[in-house]
XYZ file of C-alpha atoms in Angstrom:
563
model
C 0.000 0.000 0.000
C 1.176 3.559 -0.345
C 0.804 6.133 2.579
C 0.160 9.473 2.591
C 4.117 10.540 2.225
C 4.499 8.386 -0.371
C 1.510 10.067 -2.449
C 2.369 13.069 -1.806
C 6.207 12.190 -3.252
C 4.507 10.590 -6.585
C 2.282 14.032 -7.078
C 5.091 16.174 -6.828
C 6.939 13.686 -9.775
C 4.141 13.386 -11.800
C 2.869 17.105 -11.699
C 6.411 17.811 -12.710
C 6.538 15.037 -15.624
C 3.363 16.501 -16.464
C 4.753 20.007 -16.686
C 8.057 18.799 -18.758
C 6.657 16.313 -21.365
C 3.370 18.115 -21.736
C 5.042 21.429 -22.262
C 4.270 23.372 -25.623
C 0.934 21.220 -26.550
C -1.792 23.662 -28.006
C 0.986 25.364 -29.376
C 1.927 24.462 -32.451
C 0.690 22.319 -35.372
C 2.305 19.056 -36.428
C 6.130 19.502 -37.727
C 7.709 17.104 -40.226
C 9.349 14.338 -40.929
C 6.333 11.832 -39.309
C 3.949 14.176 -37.718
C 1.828 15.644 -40.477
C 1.947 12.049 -41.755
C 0.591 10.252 -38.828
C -2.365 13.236 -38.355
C -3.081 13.543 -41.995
C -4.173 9.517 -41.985
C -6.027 9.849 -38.750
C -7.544 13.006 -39.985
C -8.966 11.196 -43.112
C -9.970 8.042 -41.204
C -12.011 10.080 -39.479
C -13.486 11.716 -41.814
C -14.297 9.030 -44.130
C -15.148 6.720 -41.401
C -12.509 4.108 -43.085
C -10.930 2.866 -39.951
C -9.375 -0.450 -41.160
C -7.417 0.882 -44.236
C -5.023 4.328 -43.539
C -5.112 6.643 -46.607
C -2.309 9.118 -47.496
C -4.506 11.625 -49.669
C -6.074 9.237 -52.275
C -3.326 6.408 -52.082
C -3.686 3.694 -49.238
C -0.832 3.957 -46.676
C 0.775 0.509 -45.219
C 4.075 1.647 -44.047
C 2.034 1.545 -40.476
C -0.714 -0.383 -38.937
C -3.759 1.503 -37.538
C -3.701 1.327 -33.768
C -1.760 4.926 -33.425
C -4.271 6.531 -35.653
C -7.187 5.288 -34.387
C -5.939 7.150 -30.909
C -5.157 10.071 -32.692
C -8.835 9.907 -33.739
C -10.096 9.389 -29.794
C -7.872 12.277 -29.082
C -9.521 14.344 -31.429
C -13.168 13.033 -30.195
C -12.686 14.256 -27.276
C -11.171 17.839 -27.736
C -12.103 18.447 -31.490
C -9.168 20.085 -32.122
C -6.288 18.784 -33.843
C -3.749 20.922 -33.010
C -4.801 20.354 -29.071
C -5.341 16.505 -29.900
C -2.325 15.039 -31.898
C 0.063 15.319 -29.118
C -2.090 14.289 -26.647
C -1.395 9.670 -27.282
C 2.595 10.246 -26.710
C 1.768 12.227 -23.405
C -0.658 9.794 -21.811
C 1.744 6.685 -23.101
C 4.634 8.402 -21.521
C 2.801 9.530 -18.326
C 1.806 5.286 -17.906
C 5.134 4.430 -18.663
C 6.900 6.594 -16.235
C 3.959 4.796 -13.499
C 4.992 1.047 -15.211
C 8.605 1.351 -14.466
C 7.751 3.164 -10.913
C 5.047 0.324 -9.851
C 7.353 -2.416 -10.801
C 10.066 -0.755 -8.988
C 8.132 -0.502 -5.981
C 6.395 -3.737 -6.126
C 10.241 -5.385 -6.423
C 11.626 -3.352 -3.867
C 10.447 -0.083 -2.113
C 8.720 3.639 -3.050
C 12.162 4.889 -2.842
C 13.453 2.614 -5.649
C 10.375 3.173 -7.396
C 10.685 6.569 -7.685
C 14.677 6.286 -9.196
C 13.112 4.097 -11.565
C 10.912 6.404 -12.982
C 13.260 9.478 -12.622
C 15.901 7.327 -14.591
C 13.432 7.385 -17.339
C 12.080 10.796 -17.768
C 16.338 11.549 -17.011
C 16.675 10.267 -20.733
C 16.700 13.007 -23.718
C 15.494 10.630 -26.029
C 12.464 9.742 -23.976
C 11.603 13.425 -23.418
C 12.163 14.466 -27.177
C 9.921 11.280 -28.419
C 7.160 12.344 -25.766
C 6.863 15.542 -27.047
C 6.274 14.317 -30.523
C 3.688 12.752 -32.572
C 5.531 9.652 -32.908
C 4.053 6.195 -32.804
C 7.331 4.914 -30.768
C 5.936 6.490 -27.469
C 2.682 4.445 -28.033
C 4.968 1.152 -28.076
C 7.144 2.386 -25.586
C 3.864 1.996 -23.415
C 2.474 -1.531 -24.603
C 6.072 -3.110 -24.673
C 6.648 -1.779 -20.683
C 3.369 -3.028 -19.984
C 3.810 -6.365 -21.779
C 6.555 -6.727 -19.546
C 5.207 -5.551 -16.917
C 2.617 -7.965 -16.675
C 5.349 -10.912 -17.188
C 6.942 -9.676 -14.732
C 4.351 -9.078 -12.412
C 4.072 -12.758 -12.635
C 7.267 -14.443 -12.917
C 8.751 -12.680 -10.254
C 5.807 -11.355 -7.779
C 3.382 -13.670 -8.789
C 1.534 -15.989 -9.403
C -0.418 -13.375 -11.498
C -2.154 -15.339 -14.372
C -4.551 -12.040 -14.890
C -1.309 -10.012 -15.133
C 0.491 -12.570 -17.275
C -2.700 -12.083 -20.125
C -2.749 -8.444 -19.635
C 1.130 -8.528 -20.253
C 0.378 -10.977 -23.414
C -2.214 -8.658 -24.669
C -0.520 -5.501 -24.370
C 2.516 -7.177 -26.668
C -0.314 -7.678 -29.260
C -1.976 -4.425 -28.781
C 1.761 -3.228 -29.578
C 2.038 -5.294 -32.831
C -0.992 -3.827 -34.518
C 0.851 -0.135 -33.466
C 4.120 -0.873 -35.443
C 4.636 -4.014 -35.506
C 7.363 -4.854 -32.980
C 4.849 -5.310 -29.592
C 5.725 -9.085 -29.803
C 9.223 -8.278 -28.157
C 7.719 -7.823 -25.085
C 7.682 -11.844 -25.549
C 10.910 -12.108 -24.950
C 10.784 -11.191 -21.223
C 9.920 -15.183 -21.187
C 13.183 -16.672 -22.299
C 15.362 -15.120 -19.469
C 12.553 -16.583 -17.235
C 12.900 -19.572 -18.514
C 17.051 -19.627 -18.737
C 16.525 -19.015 -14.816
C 13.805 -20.875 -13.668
C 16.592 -23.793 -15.223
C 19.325 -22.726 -13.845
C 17.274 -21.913 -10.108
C 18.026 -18.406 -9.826
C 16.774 -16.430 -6.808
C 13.639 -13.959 -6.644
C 11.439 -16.069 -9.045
C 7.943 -16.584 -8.032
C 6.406 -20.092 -7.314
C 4.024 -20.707 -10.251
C 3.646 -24.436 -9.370
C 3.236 -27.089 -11.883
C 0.066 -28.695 -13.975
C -0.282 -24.853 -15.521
C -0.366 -25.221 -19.277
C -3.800 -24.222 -20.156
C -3.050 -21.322 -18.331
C 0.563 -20.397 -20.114
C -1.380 -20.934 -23.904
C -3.829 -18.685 -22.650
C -1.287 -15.963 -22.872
C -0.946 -16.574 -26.725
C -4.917 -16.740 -26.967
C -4.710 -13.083 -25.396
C -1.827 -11.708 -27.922
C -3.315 -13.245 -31.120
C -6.811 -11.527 -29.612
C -5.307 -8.344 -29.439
C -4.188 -8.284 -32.708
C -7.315 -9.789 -34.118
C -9.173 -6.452 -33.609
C -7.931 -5.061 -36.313
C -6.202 -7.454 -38.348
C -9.222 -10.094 -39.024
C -11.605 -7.193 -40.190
C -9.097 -5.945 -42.680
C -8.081 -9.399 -44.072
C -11.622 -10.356 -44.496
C -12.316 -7.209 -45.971
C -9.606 -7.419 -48.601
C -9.927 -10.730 -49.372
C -14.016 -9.875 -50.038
C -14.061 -6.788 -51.342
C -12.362 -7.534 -54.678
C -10.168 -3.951 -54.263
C -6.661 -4.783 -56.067
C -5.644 -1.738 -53.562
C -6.468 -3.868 -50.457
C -4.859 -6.763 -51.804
C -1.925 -4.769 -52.581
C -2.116 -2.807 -48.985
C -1.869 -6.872 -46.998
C 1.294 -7.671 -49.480
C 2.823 -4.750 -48.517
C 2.099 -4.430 -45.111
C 2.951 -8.108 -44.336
C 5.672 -8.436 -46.141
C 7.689 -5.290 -47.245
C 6.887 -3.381 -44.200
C 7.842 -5.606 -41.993
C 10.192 -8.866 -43.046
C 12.192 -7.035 -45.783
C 11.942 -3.796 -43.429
C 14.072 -5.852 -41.121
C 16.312 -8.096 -43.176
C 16.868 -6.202 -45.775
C 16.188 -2.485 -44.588
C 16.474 -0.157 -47.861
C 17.016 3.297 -45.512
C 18.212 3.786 -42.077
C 21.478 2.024 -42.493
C 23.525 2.035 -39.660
C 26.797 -0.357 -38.191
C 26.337 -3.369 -35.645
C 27.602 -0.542 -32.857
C 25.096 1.684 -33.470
C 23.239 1.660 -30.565
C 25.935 1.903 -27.802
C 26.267 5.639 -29.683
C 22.347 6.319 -29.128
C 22.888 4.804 -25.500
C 25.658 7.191 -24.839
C 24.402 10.576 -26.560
C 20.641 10.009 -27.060
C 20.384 8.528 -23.140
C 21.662 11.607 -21.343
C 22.080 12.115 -18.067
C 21.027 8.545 -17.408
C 23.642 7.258 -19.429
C 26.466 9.138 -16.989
C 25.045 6.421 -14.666
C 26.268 3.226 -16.811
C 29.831 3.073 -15.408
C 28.439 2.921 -11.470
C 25.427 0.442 -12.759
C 27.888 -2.005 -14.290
C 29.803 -3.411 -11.742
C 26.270 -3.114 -9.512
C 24.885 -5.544 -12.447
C 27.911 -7.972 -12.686
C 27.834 -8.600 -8.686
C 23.626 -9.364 -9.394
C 24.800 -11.376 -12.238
C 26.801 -13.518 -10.312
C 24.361 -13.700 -7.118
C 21.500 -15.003 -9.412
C 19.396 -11.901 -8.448
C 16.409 -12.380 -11.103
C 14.982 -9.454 -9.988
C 16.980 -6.951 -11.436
C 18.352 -9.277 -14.439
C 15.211 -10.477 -15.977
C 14.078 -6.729 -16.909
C 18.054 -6.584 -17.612
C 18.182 -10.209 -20.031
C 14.967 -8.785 -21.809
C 16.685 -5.516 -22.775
C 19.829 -6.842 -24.132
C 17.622 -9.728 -25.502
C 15.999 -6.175 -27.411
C 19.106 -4.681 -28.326
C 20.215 -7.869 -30.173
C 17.252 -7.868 -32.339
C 17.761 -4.702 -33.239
C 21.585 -4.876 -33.894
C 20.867 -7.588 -36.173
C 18.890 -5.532 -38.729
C 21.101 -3.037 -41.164
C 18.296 -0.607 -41.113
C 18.701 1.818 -37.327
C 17.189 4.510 -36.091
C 17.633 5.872 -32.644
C 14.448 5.163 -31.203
C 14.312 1.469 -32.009
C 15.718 0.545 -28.554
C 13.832 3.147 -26.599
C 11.432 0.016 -25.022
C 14.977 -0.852 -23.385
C 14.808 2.066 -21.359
C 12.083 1.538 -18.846
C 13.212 -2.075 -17.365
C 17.092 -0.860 -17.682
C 15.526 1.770 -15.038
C 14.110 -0.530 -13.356
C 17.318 -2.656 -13.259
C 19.385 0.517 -11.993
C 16.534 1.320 -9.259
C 17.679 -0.782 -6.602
C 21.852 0.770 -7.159
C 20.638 4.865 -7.656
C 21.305 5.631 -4.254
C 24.562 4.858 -4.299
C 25.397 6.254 -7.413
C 24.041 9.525 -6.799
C 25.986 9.647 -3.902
C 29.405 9.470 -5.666
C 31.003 12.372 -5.838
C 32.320 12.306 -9.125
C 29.107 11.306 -10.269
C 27.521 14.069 -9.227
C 30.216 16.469 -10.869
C 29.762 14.619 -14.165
C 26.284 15.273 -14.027
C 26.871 19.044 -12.988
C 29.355 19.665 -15.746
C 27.081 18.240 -17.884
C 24.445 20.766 -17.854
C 26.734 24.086 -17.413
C 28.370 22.680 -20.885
C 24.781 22.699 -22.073
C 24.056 26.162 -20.796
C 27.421 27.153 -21.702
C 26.690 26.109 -25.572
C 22.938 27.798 -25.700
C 23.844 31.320 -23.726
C 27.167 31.460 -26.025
C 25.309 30.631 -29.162
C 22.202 32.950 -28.471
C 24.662 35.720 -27.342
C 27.043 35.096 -30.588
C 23.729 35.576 -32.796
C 22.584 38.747 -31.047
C 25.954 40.101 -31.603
C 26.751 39.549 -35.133
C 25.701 36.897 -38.063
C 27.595 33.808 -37.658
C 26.944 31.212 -40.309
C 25.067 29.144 -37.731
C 22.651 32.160 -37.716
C 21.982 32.764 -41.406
C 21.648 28.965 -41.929
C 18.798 28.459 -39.724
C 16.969 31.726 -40.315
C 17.249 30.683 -44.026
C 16.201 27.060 -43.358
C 13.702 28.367 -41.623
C 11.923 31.588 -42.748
C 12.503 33.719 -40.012
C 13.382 37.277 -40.703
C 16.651 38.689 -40.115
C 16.134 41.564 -37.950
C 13.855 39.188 -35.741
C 16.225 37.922 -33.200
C 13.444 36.549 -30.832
C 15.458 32.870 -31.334
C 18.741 33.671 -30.084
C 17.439 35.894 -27.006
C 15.349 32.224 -25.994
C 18.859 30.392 -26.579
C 20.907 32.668 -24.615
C 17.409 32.629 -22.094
C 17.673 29.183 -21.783
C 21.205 28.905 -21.152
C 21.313 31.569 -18.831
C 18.744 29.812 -16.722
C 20.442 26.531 -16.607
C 23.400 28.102 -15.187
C 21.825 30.528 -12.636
C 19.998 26.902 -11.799
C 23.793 24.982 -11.557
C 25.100 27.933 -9.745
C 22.433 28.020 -6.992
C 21.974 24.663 -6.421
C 25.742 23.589 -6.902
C 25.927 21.995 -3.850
C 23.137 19.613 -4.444
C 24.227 19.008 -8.258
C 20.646 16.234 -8.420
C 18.283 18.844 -7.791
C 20.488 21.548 -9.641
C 20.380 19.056 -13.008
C 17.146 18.502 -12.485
C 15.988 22.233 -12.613
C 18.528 22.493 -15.485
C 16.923 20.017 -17.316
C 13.137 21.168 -17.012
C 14.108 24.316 -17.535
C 15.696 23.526 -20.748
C 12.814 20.918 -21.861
C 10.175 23.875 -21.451
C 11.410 26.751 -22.282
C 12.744 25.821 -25.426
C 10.083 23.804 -26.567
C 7.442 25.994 -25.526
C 9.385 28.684 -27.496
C 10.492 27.535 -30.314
C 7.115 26.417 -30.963
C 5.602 29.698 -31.117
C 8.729 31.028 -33.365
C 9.076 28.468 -35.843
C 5.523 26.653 -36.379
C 4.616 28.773 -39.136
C 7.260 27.431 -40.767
C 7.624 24.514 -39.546
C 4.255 23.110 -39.877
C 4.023 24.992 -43.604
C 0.476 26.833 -42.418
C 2.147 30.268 -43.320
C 3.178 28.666 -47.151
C -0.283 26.919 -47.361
C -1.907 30.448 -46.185
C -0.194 32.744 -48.369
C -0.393 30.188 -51.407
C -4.883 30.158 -50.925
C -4.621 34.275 -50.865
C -2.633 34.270 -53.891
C -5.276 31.517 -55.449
C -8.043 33.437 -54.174
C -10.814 31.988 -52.048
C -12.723 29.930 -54.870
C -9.966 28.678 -56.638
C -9.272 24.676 -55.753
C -5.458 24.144 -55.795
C -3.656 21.085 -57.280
C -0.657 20.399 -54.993
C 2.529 19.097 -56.798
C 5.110 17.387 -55.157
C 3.594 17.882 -52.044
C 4.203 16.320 -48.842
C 1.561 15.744 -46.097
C 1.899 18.949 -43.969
C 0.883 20.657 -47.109
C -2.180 18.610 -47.885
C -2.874 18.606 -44.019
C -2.548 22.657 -43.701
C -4.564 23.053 -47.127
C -6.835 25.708 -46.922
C -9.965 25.344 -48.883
C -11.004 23.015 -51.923
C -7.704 21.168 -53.047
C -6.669 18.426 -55.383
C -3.783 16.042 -55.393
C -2.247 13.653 -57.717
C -0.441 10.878 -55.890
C 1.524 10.858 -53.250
C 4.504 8.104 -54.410
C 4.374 9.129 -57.736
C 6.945 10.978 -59.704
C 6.469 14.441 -59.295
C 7.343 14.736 -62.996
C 3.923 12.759 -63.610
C 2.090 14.451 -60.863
C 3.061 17.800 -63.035
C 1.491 16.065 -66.449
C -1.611 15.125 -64.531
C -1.886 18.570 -62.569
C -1.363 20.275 -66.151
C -3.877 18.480 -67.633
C -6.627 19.096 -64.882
C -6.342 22.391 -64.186
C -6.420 23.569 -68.492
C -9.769 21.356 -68.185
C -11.413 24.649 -65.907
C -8.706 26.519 -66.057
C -10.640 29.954 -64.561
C -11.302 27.968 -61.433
C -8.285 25.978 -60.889
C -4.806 26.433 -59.832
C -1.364 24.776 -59.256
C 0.468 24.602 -56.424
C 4.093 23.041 -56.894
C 7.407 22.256 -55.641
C 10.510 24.257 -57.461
C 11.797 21.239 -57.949
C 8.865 19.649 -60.236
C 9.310 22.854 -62.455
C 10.088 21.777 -65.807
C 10.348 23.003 -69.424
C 6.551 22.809 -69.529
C 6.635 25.777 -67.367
C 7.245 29.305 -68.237
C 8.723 30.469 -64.499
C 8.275 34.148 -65.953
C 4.683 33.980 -65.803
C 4.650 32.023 -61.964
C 4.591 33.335 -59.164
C 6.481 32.369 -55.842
C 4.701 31.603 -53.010
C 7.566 30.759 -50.600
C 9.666 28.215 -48.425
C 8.597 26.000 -46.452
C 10.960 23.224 -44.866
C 13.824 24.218 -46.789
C 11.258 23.753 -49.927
C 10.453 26.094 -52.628
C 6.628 26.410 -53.901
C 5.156 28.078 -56.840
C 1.531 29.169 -57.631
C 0.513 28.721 -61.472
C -2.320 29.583 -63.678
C -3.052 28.456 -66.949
C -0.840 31.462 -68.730
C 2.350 29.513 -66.816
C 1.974 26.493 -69.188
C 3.992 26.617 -71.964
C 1.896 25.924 -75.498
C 3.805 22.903 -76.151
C 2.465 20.886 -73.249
C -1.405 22.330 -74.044
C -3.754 19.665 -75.183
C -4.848 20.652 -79.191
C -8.538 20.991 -79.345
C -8.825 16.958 -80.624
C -7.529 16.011 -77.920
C -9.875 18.005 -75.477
C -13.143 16.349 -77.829
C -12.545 13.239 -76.769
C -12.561 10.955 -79.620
């Protein structure tokens, strides 16, 4: 049970995890590369009602299954607003992850341990930056920890049969959400390696308990059932080549050949221990204390910390294995290496050089943001012009650099007061520099950012009544479109997207209008008689009217007839 105290200390966390990861929501609209992506699909299944097959404008989308999207959708049910909404699923996943790896924590040891556990994970840059965004990884993040959770709950606290299913359902909600849910499987084969071998801390599950294990698979395969028997029943019945073509790709591209044979993303076997190292600060200062901690558990048998341990590395194996990386693939490690370091914090953060690593740590940081806002506000270093180029701000605004050298500034007046308790003073260093500068920069740059101001000016130019025809476009433009608009594929060469945006807009051409990349400008254009709209994402647009297409690419009247 938890006492009074103990609430009180688990308010005070989560009011402040609530402050840091939920920071800047409401103000801004989704930013590329996978944000205006993930709402644009859950902004048409809603409003076709189409909730089995994702759409990307007019083409079906099956880089992703649906789960993600259809909580995008609840999101947006409940507040109707997607710019409130879409951050809203990789808050709440983050917020029940943070209580996962405390609970387990607790439930394994004590409130205290709990507590390091889940301040070990919100300590983690990576976690913090993916919480903030409208990624599907938090979303995993949360059915993974909770698929192991459950295992755990069991194997080591247990027996738990009802927490064992939930675990085995969770892994299969996380499967229909991107695919990889079923590693939270794995927790199983370090339990069994030490049931074998009799290590200490496992839980007496007794014996004659087989209907009960398979029920566990009944639970994952139900989980995924939800959405993936409607679908396959629909495409095998509705005689749509697309949703034929949508199972082949989703099955087998997106997925097996995803991970054997990964066509982007490629990174070395090592990878990871880099993303551990950078991507995992401050909690990755910890490692060098936590090792020897985990050898001496190693060798005692202690299942309790190396079962969560076993599954991780069991996780980054998997992903080592593939060529195609990215730095959140391992972020599911996170929560049970937490929970693995829980029980060894206390004497880590009492290390004196420890806590100077972590100190230096963040007056480097504020060192690096007040020198770079003050070197901006003082003169144009290249750093300066690059991003206000890259990103449309105007020269003489300088609003950017005063939040950098803000931020800064405040992380060292935080490290300066606090210097002799260098936990709490990284910890103030850290929220301050998780809200303030994503708070601000999401005010400055979302115009930009999110392409509203391109898609904006582009529909004045147009006029009201005019329906554009977006070329090249990606999804924050169709998502940001204001008014009627038309699109011509999504994968397909811009170069034909042009040819089939030429031909529909001379078909009306006093009502129609093209909106198109620079880079899809070709000799069928006359450039003279375009007009620029502006930049958007380091992107070039164009408005054209008919006048803009040169006579050689005009249809001749016989071909307008018809016959």
């Amino acid at each position: 049970m938890i006492d009074a105290r103990q609430r009180r200390d688990l308010f005070w966390f989560f009011a402040i995890a609530l402050l840091v990861l939920g920071a800047g929501i409401g103000l801004r609209d989704p930013w590329p590369a996978d944000e205006p992506r993930f709402v644009l699909v859950a902004k048409q299944m809603w409003e076709s009602g189409d909730w089995l097959f994702p759409h990307r404008g007019h083409e079906l989308y099956a880089d992703k299954p649906p789960l993600y999207f259809w909580l995008l959708g609840l999101a947006y049910a409940v507040v109707r607003d997607w710019t409130w909404a879409f951050l809203l699923p990789s808050l709440f996943a983050a917020l029940g992850t943070l209580w996962l790896a405390y609970d387990l924590a607790r439930r394994l040891w004590s409130h205290r341990e709990g507590l390091w556990a889940a301040t070990c994970v919100l300590a983690c840059v990576a976690f913090v930056y993916q919480a903030k965004r409208a990624q599907i990884d938090p979303t995993v993040v949360f059915f993974i920890t909770l698929g192991v959770y459950g295992i755990a709950r069991h194997v080591l606290l247990g027996p738990a049969w009802r927490w064992f299913w939930v675990g085995c359902f969770a892994a299969g909600l996380g499967v229909i959400s991107k695919g990889v849910g079923f590693l939270a499987l794995l927790a199983l084969i370090p339990y069994a390696l030490m049931r074998w071998r009799g290590w200490n801390g496992l839980a007496e599950l007794g014996r004659g308990n087989a209907m009960r294990w398979s029920l566990g698979a009944l639970a994952f395969f139900t989980a995924m059932a939800v959405w993936f028997v409607p679908m396959i029943v629909t495409a095998s019945t509705s005689g749509d080549p697309e949703h034929q073509a949508y199972v082949r790709e989703l099955l087998f591209k997106q997925t097996a050949t995803r991970y054997t044979s990964a066509w982007h993303h490629t990174q070395p076997a090592w990878y990871f221990l880099e993303v551990i190292a950078g991507y995992w600060l401050p909690f990755s200062l910890a490692l060098p204390w936590l090792f020897p901690r985990w050898r001496d558990a190693f060798r005692a048998r202690e299942a309790r910390v190396w079962l969560p341990l076993g599954w991780a590395l069991l996780v980054l194996v998997f992903f080592s294995a593939s060529p195609g990386k990215r730095d959140m693939y391992i972020l599911p490690m996170l929560p049970m290496m937490a929970v693995a370091a829980a029980p060894y914090m206390d004497r880590v953060a009492s290390s004196r050089w420890f806590r100077r690593l972590l100190l230096a740590l963040f007056v480097v940081l504020g060192l690096v943001f007040l020198v770079a806002g003050a070197a901006a506000l003082q003169g144009d270093p290249r750093f300066e012009l690059k991003i206000e180029a890259e990103r449309g701000l105007a020269p003489a605004s300088d609003a950017l650099w005063w939040l950098l050298a803000a931020t800064g500034a405040g992380m060292l007046a935080a490290c300066a007061w606090w210097r002799r308790d260098a936990m709490k003073a990284a910890g103030v260093a850290f929220a301050l520099l998780v809200v303030v500068l994503f708070s601000g920069t999401a005010v400055l740059l979302d115009a930009e950012n999110s392409a509203r101001a391109v898609m904006e000016r582009g529909r004045a130019m147009a006029g009201d009544d005019a329906t554009l025809g977006l070329v090249g476009w990606k999804e924050q433009n169709l998502l940001q479109a204001v008014g009627p608009v038309e699109e011509f594929g999504f994968r397909k060469p811009v170069e034909q997207q042009l040819q089939a945006g030429i031909a529909w807009m001379l078909e009306a051409p006093d009502a129609r209008r093209l909106f198109v990349l620079d880079a899809a400008l070709d000799a069928c254009v006359i450039r003279e008689h375009g007009r620029a709209v502006g930049t958007a994402n380091r992107r070039t647009w164009w408005l054209l009217d008919a006048s803009a297409i040169a006579p050689a690419c005009r249809p001749s009247p016989g071909d307008a007839s018809g016959d």
